[in-house]
Tab-separated table of C-alpha atoms in Angstrom:
chain	number	residue	atom	x	y	z
N	1	MET	CA	-0.102	0.083	0.036
N	2	LEU	CA	1.232	3.506	-0.936
N	3	THR	CA	1.735	5.474	2.080
N	4	GLN	CA	1.753	9.461	2.341
N	5	ASN	CA	5.550	9.449	2.410
N	6	ASP	CA	5.481	7.391	-0.791
N	7	ILE	CA	3.645	9.832	-2.585
N	8	LEU	CA	5.444	12.861	-1.408
N	9	SER	CA	8.611	11.145	-2.381
N	10	THR	CA	7.566	10.406	-5.747
N	11	ILE	CA	6.289	14.139	-6.228
N	12	GLU	CA	9.737	15.185	-5.158
N	13	MET	CA	11.493	13.011	-7.636
N	14	ILE	CA	9.453	14.064	-10.424
N	15	GLU	CA	9.723	17.966	-9.598
N	16	GLN	CA	13.342	18.378	-8.539
N	17	GLN	CA	15.106	15.215	-9.620
N	18	HIS	CA	14.504	14.867	-13.238
N	19	LEU	CA	12.293	11.569	-12.893
N	20	ASP	CA	10.131	10.853	-16.019
N	21	VAL	CA	8.797	8.039	-18.039
N	22	ARG	CA	11.154	8.598	-20.857
N	23	THR	CA	9.063	6.679	-23.628
N	24	VAL	CA	5.903	4.527	-23.981
N	25	THR	CA	6.434	2.688	-27.162
N	26	MET	CA	3.914	0.663	-28.962
N	27	GLY	CA	5.197	-2.219	-30.726
N	28	ILE	CA	3.039	-3.409	-33.959
N	29	SER	CA	3.441	-6.594	-36.016
N	30	LEU	CA	3.746	-5.812	-39.745
N	31	LEU	CA	4.006	-9.153	-40.788
N	32	PRO	CA	0.213	-9.376	-42.219
N	33	CYS	CA	1.498	-6.425	-44.566
N	34	CYS	CA	3.735	-8.558	-46.654
N	35	ASP	CA	2.945	-8.275	-50.343
N	36	GLU	CA	4.759	-9.049	-53.418
N	37	ASN	CA	3.729	-5.640	-54.864
N	38	ALA	CA	5.914	-3.151	-53.175
N	39	ASP	CA	3.123	-0.197	-53.367
N	40	LYS	CA	0.531	-2.471	-51.824
N	41	ALA	CA	2.788	-3.483	-49.249
N	42	CYS	CA	3.563	0.219	-48.250
N	43	GLY	CA	-0.019	0.914	-48.337
N	44	LYS	CA	-0.865	-1.963	-45.796
N	45	ILE	CA	1.932	-0.851	-43.617
N	46	TYR	CA	0.525	2.815	-43.433
N	47	ASP	CA	-2.932	1.558	-42.731
N	48	LYS	CA	-1.790	-0.923	-40.108
N	49	ILE	CA	0.147	1.673	-38.245
N	50	CYS	CA	-2.360	4.346	-38.399
N	51	ARG	CA	-5.152	2.111	-37.363
N	52	SER	CA	-3.089	0.540	-34.432
N	53	ALA	CA	-1.778	3.756	-33.107
N	54	GLU	CA	-4.169	6.339	-33.957
N	55	ASN	CA	-5.126	6.911	-30.152
N	56	LEU	CA	-1.533	6.169	-28.741
N	57	VAL	CA	-0.434	9.906	-28.270
N	58	SER	CA	-3.729	10.989	-26.764
N	59	THR	CA	-4.195	8.157	-24.457
N	60	VAL	CA	-0.703	8.787	-23.093
N	61	GLU	CA	-1.014	12.542	-22.858
N	62	ASN	CA	-4.309	11.830	-20.771
N	63	ILE	CA	-2.397	9.491	-18.438
N	64	GLU	CA	0.365	11.954	-18.095
N	65	THR	CA	-2.212	14.579	-17.179
N	66	GLU	CA	-4.325	12.430	-14.764
N	67	PHE	CA	-1.022	10.927	-12.807
N	68	GLY	CA	0.969	14.126	-12.942
N	69	ILE	CA	3.725	11.698	-14.352
N	70	PRO	CA	5.905	13.552	-17.119
N	71	ILE	CA	6.200	11.254	-20.178
N	72	VAL	CA	8.770	12.502	-22.702
N	73	ASN	CA	8.259	10.439	-25.990
N	74	LYS	CA	5.596	8.463	-27.653
N	75	ARG	CA	7.208	5.920	-30.057
N	76	ILE	CA	6.135	3.074	-32.231
N	77	SER	CA	8.230	-0.025	-33.289
N	78	VAL	CA	7.649	-2.328	-35.916
N	79	THR	CA	8.679	-5.838	-37.339
N	80	PRO	CA	11.841	-5.396	-38.815
N	81	ILE	CA	11.490	-4.135	-42.416
N	82	SER	CA	13.985	-6.608	-44.091
N	83	LEU	CA	11.217	-9.500	-43.058
N	84	VAL	CA	8.211	-7.612	-44.076
N	85	ALA	CA	9.639	-6.305	-47.362
N	86	ALA	CA	11.374	-9.599	-48.319
N	87	ALA	CA	8.286	-10.388	-50.326
N	88	SER	CA	8.273	-7.383	-52.469
N	89	VAL	CA	9.600	-6.806	-55.870
N	90	CYS	CA	11.969	-3.744	-55.461
N	91	HIS	CA	15.622	-2.545	-55.864
N	92	ASN	CA	15.546	-0.819	-52.582
N	93	TYR	CA	13.437	-0.112	-49.465
N	94	VAL	CA	13.762	3.668	-49.135
N	95	GLU	CA	10.000	4.078	-50.117
N	96	PHE	CA	9.027	1.643	-47.158
N	97	ALA	CA	11.289	4.148	-44.863
N	98	ARG	CA	9.113	6.966	-46.451
N	99	THR	CA	5.985	4.954	-45.522
N	100	LEU	CA	7.079	4.703	-41.907
N	101	ASP	CA	7.801	8.261	-41.726
N	102	ARG	CA	4.448	9.412	-42.976
N	103	ALA	CA	2.749	6.977	-40.746
N	104	ALA	CA	4.453	7.950	-37.610
N	105	LYS	CA	3.991	11.519	-38.331
N	106	GLN	CA	0.192	10.938	-38.851
N	107	CYS	CA	0.130	9.300	-35.333
N	108	GLY	CA	1.902	12.240	-33.757
N	109	VAL	CA	4.535	10.238	-32.290
N	110	ASP	CA	8.253	11.205	-31.744
N	111	PHE	CA	10.081	8.331	-33.469
N	112	ILE	CA	9.533	5.222	-35.249
N	113	GLY	CA	11.895	2.277	-35.095
N	114	GLY	CA	12.224	-0.927	-37.012
N	115	PHE	CA	13.759	-0.051	-40.321
N	116	SER	CA	16.023	-2.906	-39.227
N	117	ALA	CA	17.755	-6.271	-40.296
N	118	LEU	CA	18.795	-9.369	-38.049
N	119	VAL	CA	21.940	-10.696	-39.985
N	120	GLN	CA	24.045	-12.422	-36.946
N	121	LYS	CA	24.334	-15.635	-39.059
N	122	GLY	CA	24.256	-14.045	-42.544
N	123	MET	CA	22.509	-11.846	-44.995
N	124	THR	CA	19.552	-12.501	-47.192
N	125	GLU	CA	18.809	-10.572	-50.384
N	126	SER	CA	16.496	-8.649	-48.500
N	127	ASP	CA	18.903	-7.629	-45.670
N	128	ILE	CA	21.259	-6.475	-48.344
N	129	LYS	CA	18.741	-4.403	-49.635
N	130	LEU	CA	17.709	-2.873	-46.606
N	131	ILE	CA	21.429	-2.141	-45.470
N	132	ASN	CA	22.130	-0.544	-48.664
N	133	SER	CA	19.050	1.786	-48.449
N	134	ILE	CA	19.998	2.873	-44.925
N	135	PRO	CA	21.852	6.231	-45.931
N	136	GLU	CA	19.371	7.392	-48.271
N	137	ALA	CA	16.468	6.215	-45.957
N	138	LEU	CA	17.735	8.122	-42.834
N	139	SER	CA	18.691	11.310	-44.897
N	140	GLU	CA	15.141	11.390	-46.402
N	141	THR	CA	13.079	10.880	-43.504
N	142	ASP	CA	12.857	12.688	-40.137
N	143	ILE	CA	11.950	10.244	-37.345
N	144	VAL	CA	12.589	6.707	-38.522
N	145	CYS	CA	15.178	4.911	-36.992
N	146	SER	CA	17.510	2.096	-38.118
N	147	SER	CA	19.169	-0.855	-36.550
N	148	VAL	CA	21.266	-3.870	-37.698
N	149	ASN	CA	21.987	-7.074	-35.430
N	150	VAL	CA	25.341	-8.171	-36.525
N	151	GLY	CA	26.040	-10.968	-34.083
N	152	SER	CA	25.039	-12.947	-31.251
N	153	THR	CA	26.319	-15.485	-28.463
N	154	LYS	CA	24.560	-18.219	-30.304
N	155	ALA	CA	25.698	-17.282	-34.020
N	156	GLY	CA	28.843	-15.502	-33.578
N	157	ILE	CA	29.499	-12.292	-35.587
N	158	ASP	CA	28.785	-11.821	-39.479
N	159	MET	CA	31.925	-10.044	-40.408
N	160	ASP	CA	30.605	-9.632	-43.953
N	161	ALA	CA	28.059	-7.404	-42.473
N	162	VAL	CA	30.329	-5.619	-40.066
N	163	ALA	CA	32.526	-4.582	-43.370
N	164	MET	CA	29.514	-3.240	-45.228
N	165	LEU	CA	28.275	-1.337	-42.262
N	166	GLY	CA	31.345	0.937	-41.849
N	167	GLY	CA	30.862	2.193	-45.371
N	168	VAL	CA	27.066	2.509	-44.825
N	169	ILE	CA	27.645	4.749	-41.637
N	170	LYS	CA	30.276	7.084	-43.555
N	171	LYS	CA	27.670	7.287	-46.416
N	172	THR	CA	24.926	8.079	-44.172
N	173	ALA	CA	26.842	10.834	-42.403
N	174	GLU	CA	27.955	12.306	-45.650
N	175	ILE	CA	24.470	12.387	-47.114
N	176	SER	CA	22.810	13.642	-43.759
N	177	TYR	CA	25.458	16.458	-43.713
N	178	LYS	CA	24.382	17.841	-47.261
N	179	ASN	CA	20.990	17.475	-45.946
N	180	ASN	CA	21.581	19.223	-42.748
N	181	LYS	CA	20.449	16.338	-40.712
N	182	PHE	CA	22.138	13.707	-38.395
N	183	GLY	CA	21.018	10.376	-39.965
N	184	CYS	CA	23.967	8.390	-37.886
N	185	ALA	CA	22.036	9.521	-34.531
N	186	LYS	CA	19.211	7.344	-35.839
N	187	LEU	CA	21.256	4.243	-36.542
N	188	VAL	CA	22.513	1.417	-34.151
N	189	ILE	CA	24.434	-1.624	-34.727
N	190	PHE	CA	23.646	-4.470	-32.533
N	191	CYS	CA	25.129	-7.821	-30.949
N	192	ASN	CA	22.376	-9.590	-29.085
N	193	ALA	CA	19.518	-7.458	-29.808
N	194	VAL	CA	16.466	-7.662	-27.709
N	195	GLU	CA	13.046	-7.906	-29.022
N	196	ASP	CA	11.188	-5.794	-26.711
N	197	ASN	CA	13.364	-2.610	-26.329
N	198	PRO	CA	11.651	0.650	-26.206
N	199	PHE	CA	14.454	2.842	-26.618
N	200	MET	CA	15.548	4.202	-29.856
N	201	ALA	CA	17.482	4.157	-32.276
N	202	GLY	CA	17.442	0.328	-31.564
N	203	ALA	CA	13.765	-0.544	-30.996
N	204	PHE	CA	11.994	-2.773	-33.219
N	205	HIS	CA	9.020	-5.362	-32.693
N	206	GLY	CA	10.301	-8.927	-32.417
N	207	VAL	CA	8.780	-11.657	-34.451
N	208	GLY	CA	8.255	-13.446	-30.903
N	209	GLU	CA	5.799	-10.478	-29.771
N	210	ALA	CA	2.188	-10.313	-29.778
N	211	GLU	CA	0.181	-8.344	-32.444
N	212	ARG	CA	0.478	-5.041	-30.522
N	213	VAL	CA	2.499	-4.471	-27.300
N	214	ILE	CA	3.028	-1.702	-25.025
N	215	ASN	CA	6.740	-1.209	-23.487
N	216	VAL	CA	7.660	1.523	-21.159
N	217	GLY	CA	10.924	2.989	-20.583
N	218	VAL	CA	11.641	4.722	-17.261
N	219	SER	CA	14.731	6.834	-16.626
N	220	GLY	CA	15.871	8.530	-13.179
N	221	PRO	CA	19.626	9.233	-13.173
N	222	GLY	CA	18.660	12.540	-11.424
N	223	VAL	CA	16.960	10.329	-8.806
N	224	VAL	CA	19.719	8.117	-8.195
N	225	HIS	CA	22.165	10.875	-7.796
N	226	HIS	CA	20.221	12.838	-5.254
N	227	ALA	CA	19.680	9.270	-3.209
N	228	LEU	CA	23.521	8.960	-3.045
N	229	GLN	CA	23.993	12.175	-1.558
N	230	ARG	CA	22.358	10.806	1.663
N	231	VAL	CA	25.059	8.029	1.947
N	232	LYS	CA	28.301	10.154	1.367
N	233	GLY	CA	31.208	8.423	2.927
N	234	GLU	CA	29.349	4.920	3.556
N	235	PRO	CA	30.808	1.771	2.164
N	236	LEU	CA	29.707	0.357	-1.280
N	237	ASP	CA	27.306	-2.158	-0.095
N	238	VAL	CA	25.492	0.373	1.599
N	239	VAL	CA	25.614	2.370	-1.587
N	240	ALA	CA	24.355	-0.477	-3.745
N	241	GLU	CA	21.367	-1.150	-1.528
N	242	THR	CA	20.351	2.593	-1.672
N	243	ILE	CA	20.572	2.424	-5.555
N	244	LYS	CA	18.203	-0.908	-5.438
N	245	LYS	CA	15.801	0.674	-3.017
N	246	THR	CA	15.613	3.804	-5.582
N	247	ALA	CA	15.371	1.691	-8.615
N	248	PHE	CA	12.471	-0.077	-7.146
N	249	ARG	CA	10.358	3.099	-6.352
N	250	VAL	CA	11.157	4.312	-10.000
N	251	THR	CA	10.111	1.023	-11.621
N	252	ARG	CA	7.037	0.811	-9.577
N	253	MET	CA	5.909	3.906	-11.376
N	254	GLY	CA	6.800	2.663	-14.786
N	255	GLN	CA	4.736	-0.445	-14.207
N	256	LEU	CA	1.669	1.673	-13.335
N	257	VAL	CA	2.054	3.792	-16.684
N	258	ALA	CA	2.583	0.604	-18.473
N	259	LYS	CA	-0.248	-1.087	-17.243
N	260	GLU	CA	-2.635	1.575	-17.543
N	261	ALA	CA	-1.717	2.579	-21.248
N	262	SER	CA	-2.030	-1.252	-22.154
N	263	LYS	CA	-5.467	-1.547	-20.816
N	264	ARG	CA	-6.629	1.827	-22.302
N	265	LEU	CA	-5.194	0.869	-25.880
N	266	ASN	CA	-6.325	-2.572	-25.581
N	267	ALA	CA	-2.676	-3.904	-26.428
N	268	GLU	CA	-0.776	-6.520	-24.565
N	269	PHE	CA	1.610	-5.012	-21.531
N	270	GLY	CA	5.091	-5.895	-22.584
N	271	ILE	CA	7.845	-4.687	-20.218
N	272	VAL	CA	9.252	-2.131	-18.097
N	273	ASP	CA	12.827	-0.833	-19.100
N	274	LEU	CA	14.408	0.688	-16.263
N	275	SER	CA	17.462	2.275	-17.834
N	276	LEU	CA	19.348	5.189	-16.614
N	277	ALA	CA	19.106	7.104	-19.810
N	278	PRO	CA	20.687	10.479	-19.114
N	279	THR	CA	20.023	13.897	-20.899
N	280	PRO	CA	22.101	16.912	-21.601
N	281	ALA	CA	20.204	18.614	-18.528
N	282	VAL	CA	22.658	19.494	-15.371
N	283	GLY	CA	21.498	16.777	-12.615
N	284	ASP	CA	20.463	14.090	-15.113
N	285	SER	CA	23.769	12.676	-15.643
N	286	VAL	CA	24.902	8.838	-15.267
N	287	ALA	CA	28.696	10.217	-15.250
N	288	ARG	CA	27.601	12.566	-12.261
N	289	ILE	CA	26.409	9.364	-10.399
N	290	LEU	CA	29.832	7.667	-10.908
N	291	GLU	CA	31.434	10.814	-9.645
N	292	GLU	CA	29.289	10.964	-6.646
N	293	LEU	CA	30.559	7.626	-5.769
N	294	GLY	CA	34.062	9.094	-5.291
N	295	LEU	CA	35.853	9.377	-8.716
N	296	GLU	CA	37.160	12.836	-9.461
N	297	THR	CA	36.303	12.490	-13.054
N	298	CYS	CA	34.156	9.875	-14.947
N	299	GLY	CA	36.732	7.797	-16.993
N	300	THR	CA	39.566	7.530	-14.321
N	301	HIS	CA	40.590	4.467	-12.897
N	302	GLY	CA	37.706	2.813	-10.915
N	303	THR	CA	34.998	3.921	-13.426
N	304	THR	CA	34.583	0.421	-14.765
N	305	ALA	CA	34.036	-1.040	-11.441
N	306	ALA	CA	31.721	1.747	-10.329
N	307	LEU	CA	29.311	1.380	-13.310
N	308	ALA	CA	29.412	-2.523	-12.552
N	309	MET	CA	27.847	-1.900	-9.276
N	310	LEU	CA	25.580	0.624	-10.552
N	311	ASN	CA	24.280	-1.404	-13.346
N	312	ASP	CA	23.639	-4.479	-11.245
N	313	ALA	CA	22.018	-2.624	-8.549
N	314	VAL	CA	19.474	-0.906	-10.687
N	315	LYS	CA	18.708	-4.362	-12.308
N	316	LYS	CA	18.072	-6.035	-8.938
N	317	GLY	CA	15.847	-3.171	-7.898
N	318	GLY	CA	13.711	-3.291	-10.873
N	319	ILE	CA	13.168	-6.972	-10.904
N	320	MET	CA	11.820	-6.847	-7.280
N	321	ALA	CA	9.403	-3.879	-8.380
N	322	SER	CA	7.868	-5.767	-11.440
N	323	SER	CA	7.907	-9.376	-12.954
N	324	SER	CA	8.126	-7.805	-16.390
N	325	VAL	CA	11.309	-6.036	-16.237
N	326	GLY	CA	13.027	-6.266	-19.758
N	327	GLY	CA	14.264	-4.462	-22.611
N	328	LEU	CA	17.914	-3.274	-21.808
N	329	SER	CA	17.486	-2.150	-18.035
N	330	GLY	CA	20.493	-0.939	-16.508
N	331	ALA	CA	22.798	2.444	-17.105
N	332	PHE	CA	23.252	3.850	-20.729
N	333	ILE	CA	26.493	5.769	-21.574
N	334	PRO	CA	25.811	7.989	-24.629
N	335	VAL	CA	28.333	10.732	-24.636
N	336	SER	CA	26.667	13.402	-26.097
N	337	GLU	CA	23.313	12.887	-23.997
N	338	ASP	CA	25.158	13.102	-20.633
N	339	GLU	CA	26.612	16.564	-19.643
N	340	GLY	CA	29.155	14.721	-17.324
N	341	MET	CA	30.171	12.517	-20.210
N	342	ILE	CA	30.661	15.654	-22.276
N	343	SER	CA	32.704	17.356	-19.778
N	344	ALA	CA	34.825	14.033	-19.368
N	345	ALA	CA	35.514	13.615	-22.794
N	346	ASN	CA	36.599	17.116	-23.284
N	347	SER	CA	38.860	17.031	-20.293
N	348	GLY	CA	40.445	13.958	-22.105
N	349	VAL	CA	39.908	11.655	-19.032
N	350	LEU	CA	37.247	9.848	-20.934
N	351	THR	CA	38.518	7.838	-24.128
N	352	ILE	CA	36.660	5.626	-26.527
N	353	ASP	CA	39.141	3.035	-25.154
N	354	LYS	CA	37.816	3.470	-21.683
N	355	LEU	CA	34.110	3.695	-23.034
N	356	GLU	CA	34.698	0.352	-24.537
N	357	ALA	CA	35.918	-1.135	-21.216
N	358	MET	CA	32.642	0.561	-19.354
N	359	THR	CA	30.545	-1.260	-22.096
N	360	CYS	CA	31.538	-4.585	-20.631
N	361	VAL	CA	29.349	-3.848	-17.780
N	362	CYS	CA	26.962	-1.330	-18.874
N	363	SER	CA	23.547	-1.714	-20.579
N	364	VAL	CA	24.273	-1.107	-24.164
N	365	GLY	CA	27.726	0.220	-25.700
N	366	LEU	CA	29.293	2.919	-27.480
N	367	ASP	CA	26.524	5.272	-27.814
N	368	MET	CA	26.488	8.623	-29.570
N	369	ILE	CA	30.146	9.104	-30.037
N	370	ALA	CA	31.566	11.765	-32.617
N	371	VAL	CA	34.502	10.608	-34.693
N	372	PRO	CA	36.567	12.679	-36.983
N	373	GLY	CA	34.943	12.912	-40.263
N	374	ASP	CA	37.942	11.490	-42.229
N	375	THR	CA	37.687	8.224	-40.039
N	376	PRO	CA	38.050	5.231	-42.574
N	377	ALA	CA	35.202	3.022	-43.099
N	378	GLU	CA	37.329	0.224	-42.065
N	379	THR	CA	38.117	1.640	-38.757
N	380	ILE	CA	34.257	2.224	-38.081
N	381	SER	CA	33.894	-1.397	-38.959
N	382	ALA	CA	36.710	-2.468	-36.468
N	383	ILE	CA	35.182	-0.720	-33.781
N	384	ILE	CA	31.687	-2.329	-34.470
N	385	ALA	CA	33.598	-5.707	-34.437
N	386	ASP	CA	35.226	-5.034	-30.977
N	387	GLU	CA	31.961	-4.053	-29.449
N	388	ALA	CA	30.088	-7.054	-30.935
N	389	ALA	CA	32.762	-9.333	-29.646
N	390	ILE	CA	32.385	-8.130	-25.871
N	391	GLY	CA	28.605	-8.718	-26.564
N	392	MET	CA	29.171	-12.138	-27.943
N	393	ILE	CA	31.676	-13.480	-25.470
N	394	ASN	CA	29.803	-12.078	-22.284
N	395	ASN	CA	26.275	-13.032	-23.475
N	396	LYS	CA	24.828	-9.521	-23.286
N	397	THR	CA	23.597	-6.783	-25.391
N	398	THR	CA	26.121	-4.481	-26.816
N	399	ALA	CA	25.802	-1.572	-29.600
N	400	VAL	CA	27.624	0.942	-31.533
N	401	ARG	CA	26.251	4.412	-32.456
N	402	LEU	CA	28.857	6.559	-33.905
N	403	LEU	CA	28.672	9.865	-35.512
N	404	PRO	CA	31.311	10.646	-38.220
N	405	ALA	CA	31.598	14.427	-38.008
N	406	ILE	CA	31.867	15.637	-41.587
N	407	GLY	CA	34.542	18.437	-41.909
N	408	LYS	CA	35.609	18.165	-38.481
N	409	GLN	CA	38.583	16.901	-36.244
N	410	VAL	CA	39.416	16.212	-32.704
N	411	GLY	CA	38.656	19.035	-30.314
N	412	ASP	CA	35.595	20.345	-32.463
N	413	THR	CA	32.031	19.750	-31.273
N	414	ILE	CA	28.842	18.940	-33.231
N	415	GLU	CA	25.471	20.318	-31.907
N	416	ILE	CA	22.597	17.563	-32.416
N	417	GLY	CA	20.126	19.314	-30.512
N	418	GLY	CA	17.183	18.268	-28.080
N	419	LEU	CA	17.692	15.003	-26.092
N	420	LEU	CA	20.602	14.006	-28.395
N	421	GLY	CA	22.853	16.850	-27.073
N	422	THR	CA	26.303	18.138	-28.055
N	423	ALA	CA	28.886	15.651	-28.985
N	424	PRO	CA	32.759	16.430	-28.837
N	425	VAL	CA	34.801	14.716	-31.542
N	426	MET	CA	36.916	12.026	-29.805
N	427	PRO	CA	40.071	10.674	-31.262
N	428	VAL	CA	40.439	7.130	-32.614
N	429	HIS	CA	43.309	5.143	-33.423
N	430	ARG	CA	44.940	5.975	-36.748
N	431	GLU	CA	46.658	2.558	-37.162
N	432	SER	CA	44.856	0.741	-39.925
N	433	SER	CA	42.638	-2.074	-39.367
N	434	LYS	CA	41.833	-2.568	-43.379
N	435	SER	CA	43.182	-6.144	-43.860
N	436	PHE	CA	41.383	-7.521	-40.816
N	437	ILE	CA	37.930	-6.112	-42.190
N	438	GLU	CA	38.679	-7.172	-45.789
N	439	ARG	CA	38.968	-10.786	-44.581
N	440	GLY	CA	35.094	-10.807	-44.093
N	441	GLY	CA	33.533	-14.330	-43.354
N	442	ARG	CA	32.312	-14.873	-39.724
N	443	ILE	CA	33.684	-15.067	-36.145
N	444	PRO	CA	32.128	-18.420	-34.665
N	445	ALA	CA	30.290	-18.470	-31.888
N	446	PRO	CA	32.125	-19.092	-28.394
N	447	VAL	CA	32.233	-22.497	-26.716
N	448	HIS	CA	29.598	-21.490	-24.206
N	449	SER	CA	26.942	-21.002	-26.779
N	450	LEU	CA	26.304	-24.618	-26.965
N	451	ARG	CA	23.854	-24.767	-24.146
N	452	ASN	CA	20.924	-26.516	-25.758
């Protein structure tokens, strides 16, 4: 039973500590929309999305008003388009992306995810078409997000796909730059992608999901940071317990919103994703949480250990609060979206190598990192391969979202705006990985994948 103190503390978290529901995401199956005629398939997709999500925004806004809980984003995720479009006879899938964009705008949502392909063990003709369509698709649309899963613990890493994607990311950056857009901010490359992720840019509606599903993402770095100020100087086990209790309270709020939204929209309740997703706002930073634990600057020695404890405690608290915790749930470390990370990167303490080490224990991976615009495609592919290897070996989700900053070098910054923030251009190793990437093939799955 909720006490008066519980209610008052939740109000304080919302009003003073940046607690919000970061997103309510409706997942929609587009499998019934397959058609040999691409125009007919796009028509079915548009109708299905508009029909399924026509009341999503108004319903979520009503819940926001009635409960007094800020809900920042309303989003849609759909079945990976490489699967839906595979039946269609066409040269590329750009028109499918345009259709997603139009439908999402008609529904009034902030983003739509699912211009995606799952190629962890190999690529079909449809997968290749989608991957090759990404640069044009993301430069011609406003709110479409794309993802490609290139590896898994069970399948290994598809290095042919990894090699392709280095060039795709470079081309996306170049075309987007000409169109004054940031297409690469809407493109994420995964290993071990999950099917119930409500967070963009990696959200897609998995084939194992129901027809329509509501997934909710809750975020509260500011709440955790505030809670830790009450245990200054205490041992780390006390700190972990404080984080767990805070995560429990935050998750209960997300559970309330998720159940209410699914009931009103007559959709399945999927999961609550308790991820500490930062914003550029001061007081809403994962880096500042780590510094509150005693690190002078995020990125110094001890950062990985502190992040590991934070991530685990968040998961433990969330699991106690809901039987449907899922998605990614933990701590995100997107550089451009976290004012503390930006500060640490600008000081030179936080490097890509240190971020890679941190991804072994965080929720996702190398996220929203700007690199020099002249970075070779093979270097980008090699960074993806490294991150995918961490995910494959450790049986966890990892991802890469790099932003080649056209015309800029280390020390410059790029302004993306909104929740995506400002990215300092970070150095990469200049030594070549070209011969390694050009080998192609597949990195086999690790021995511990044989669990069935």
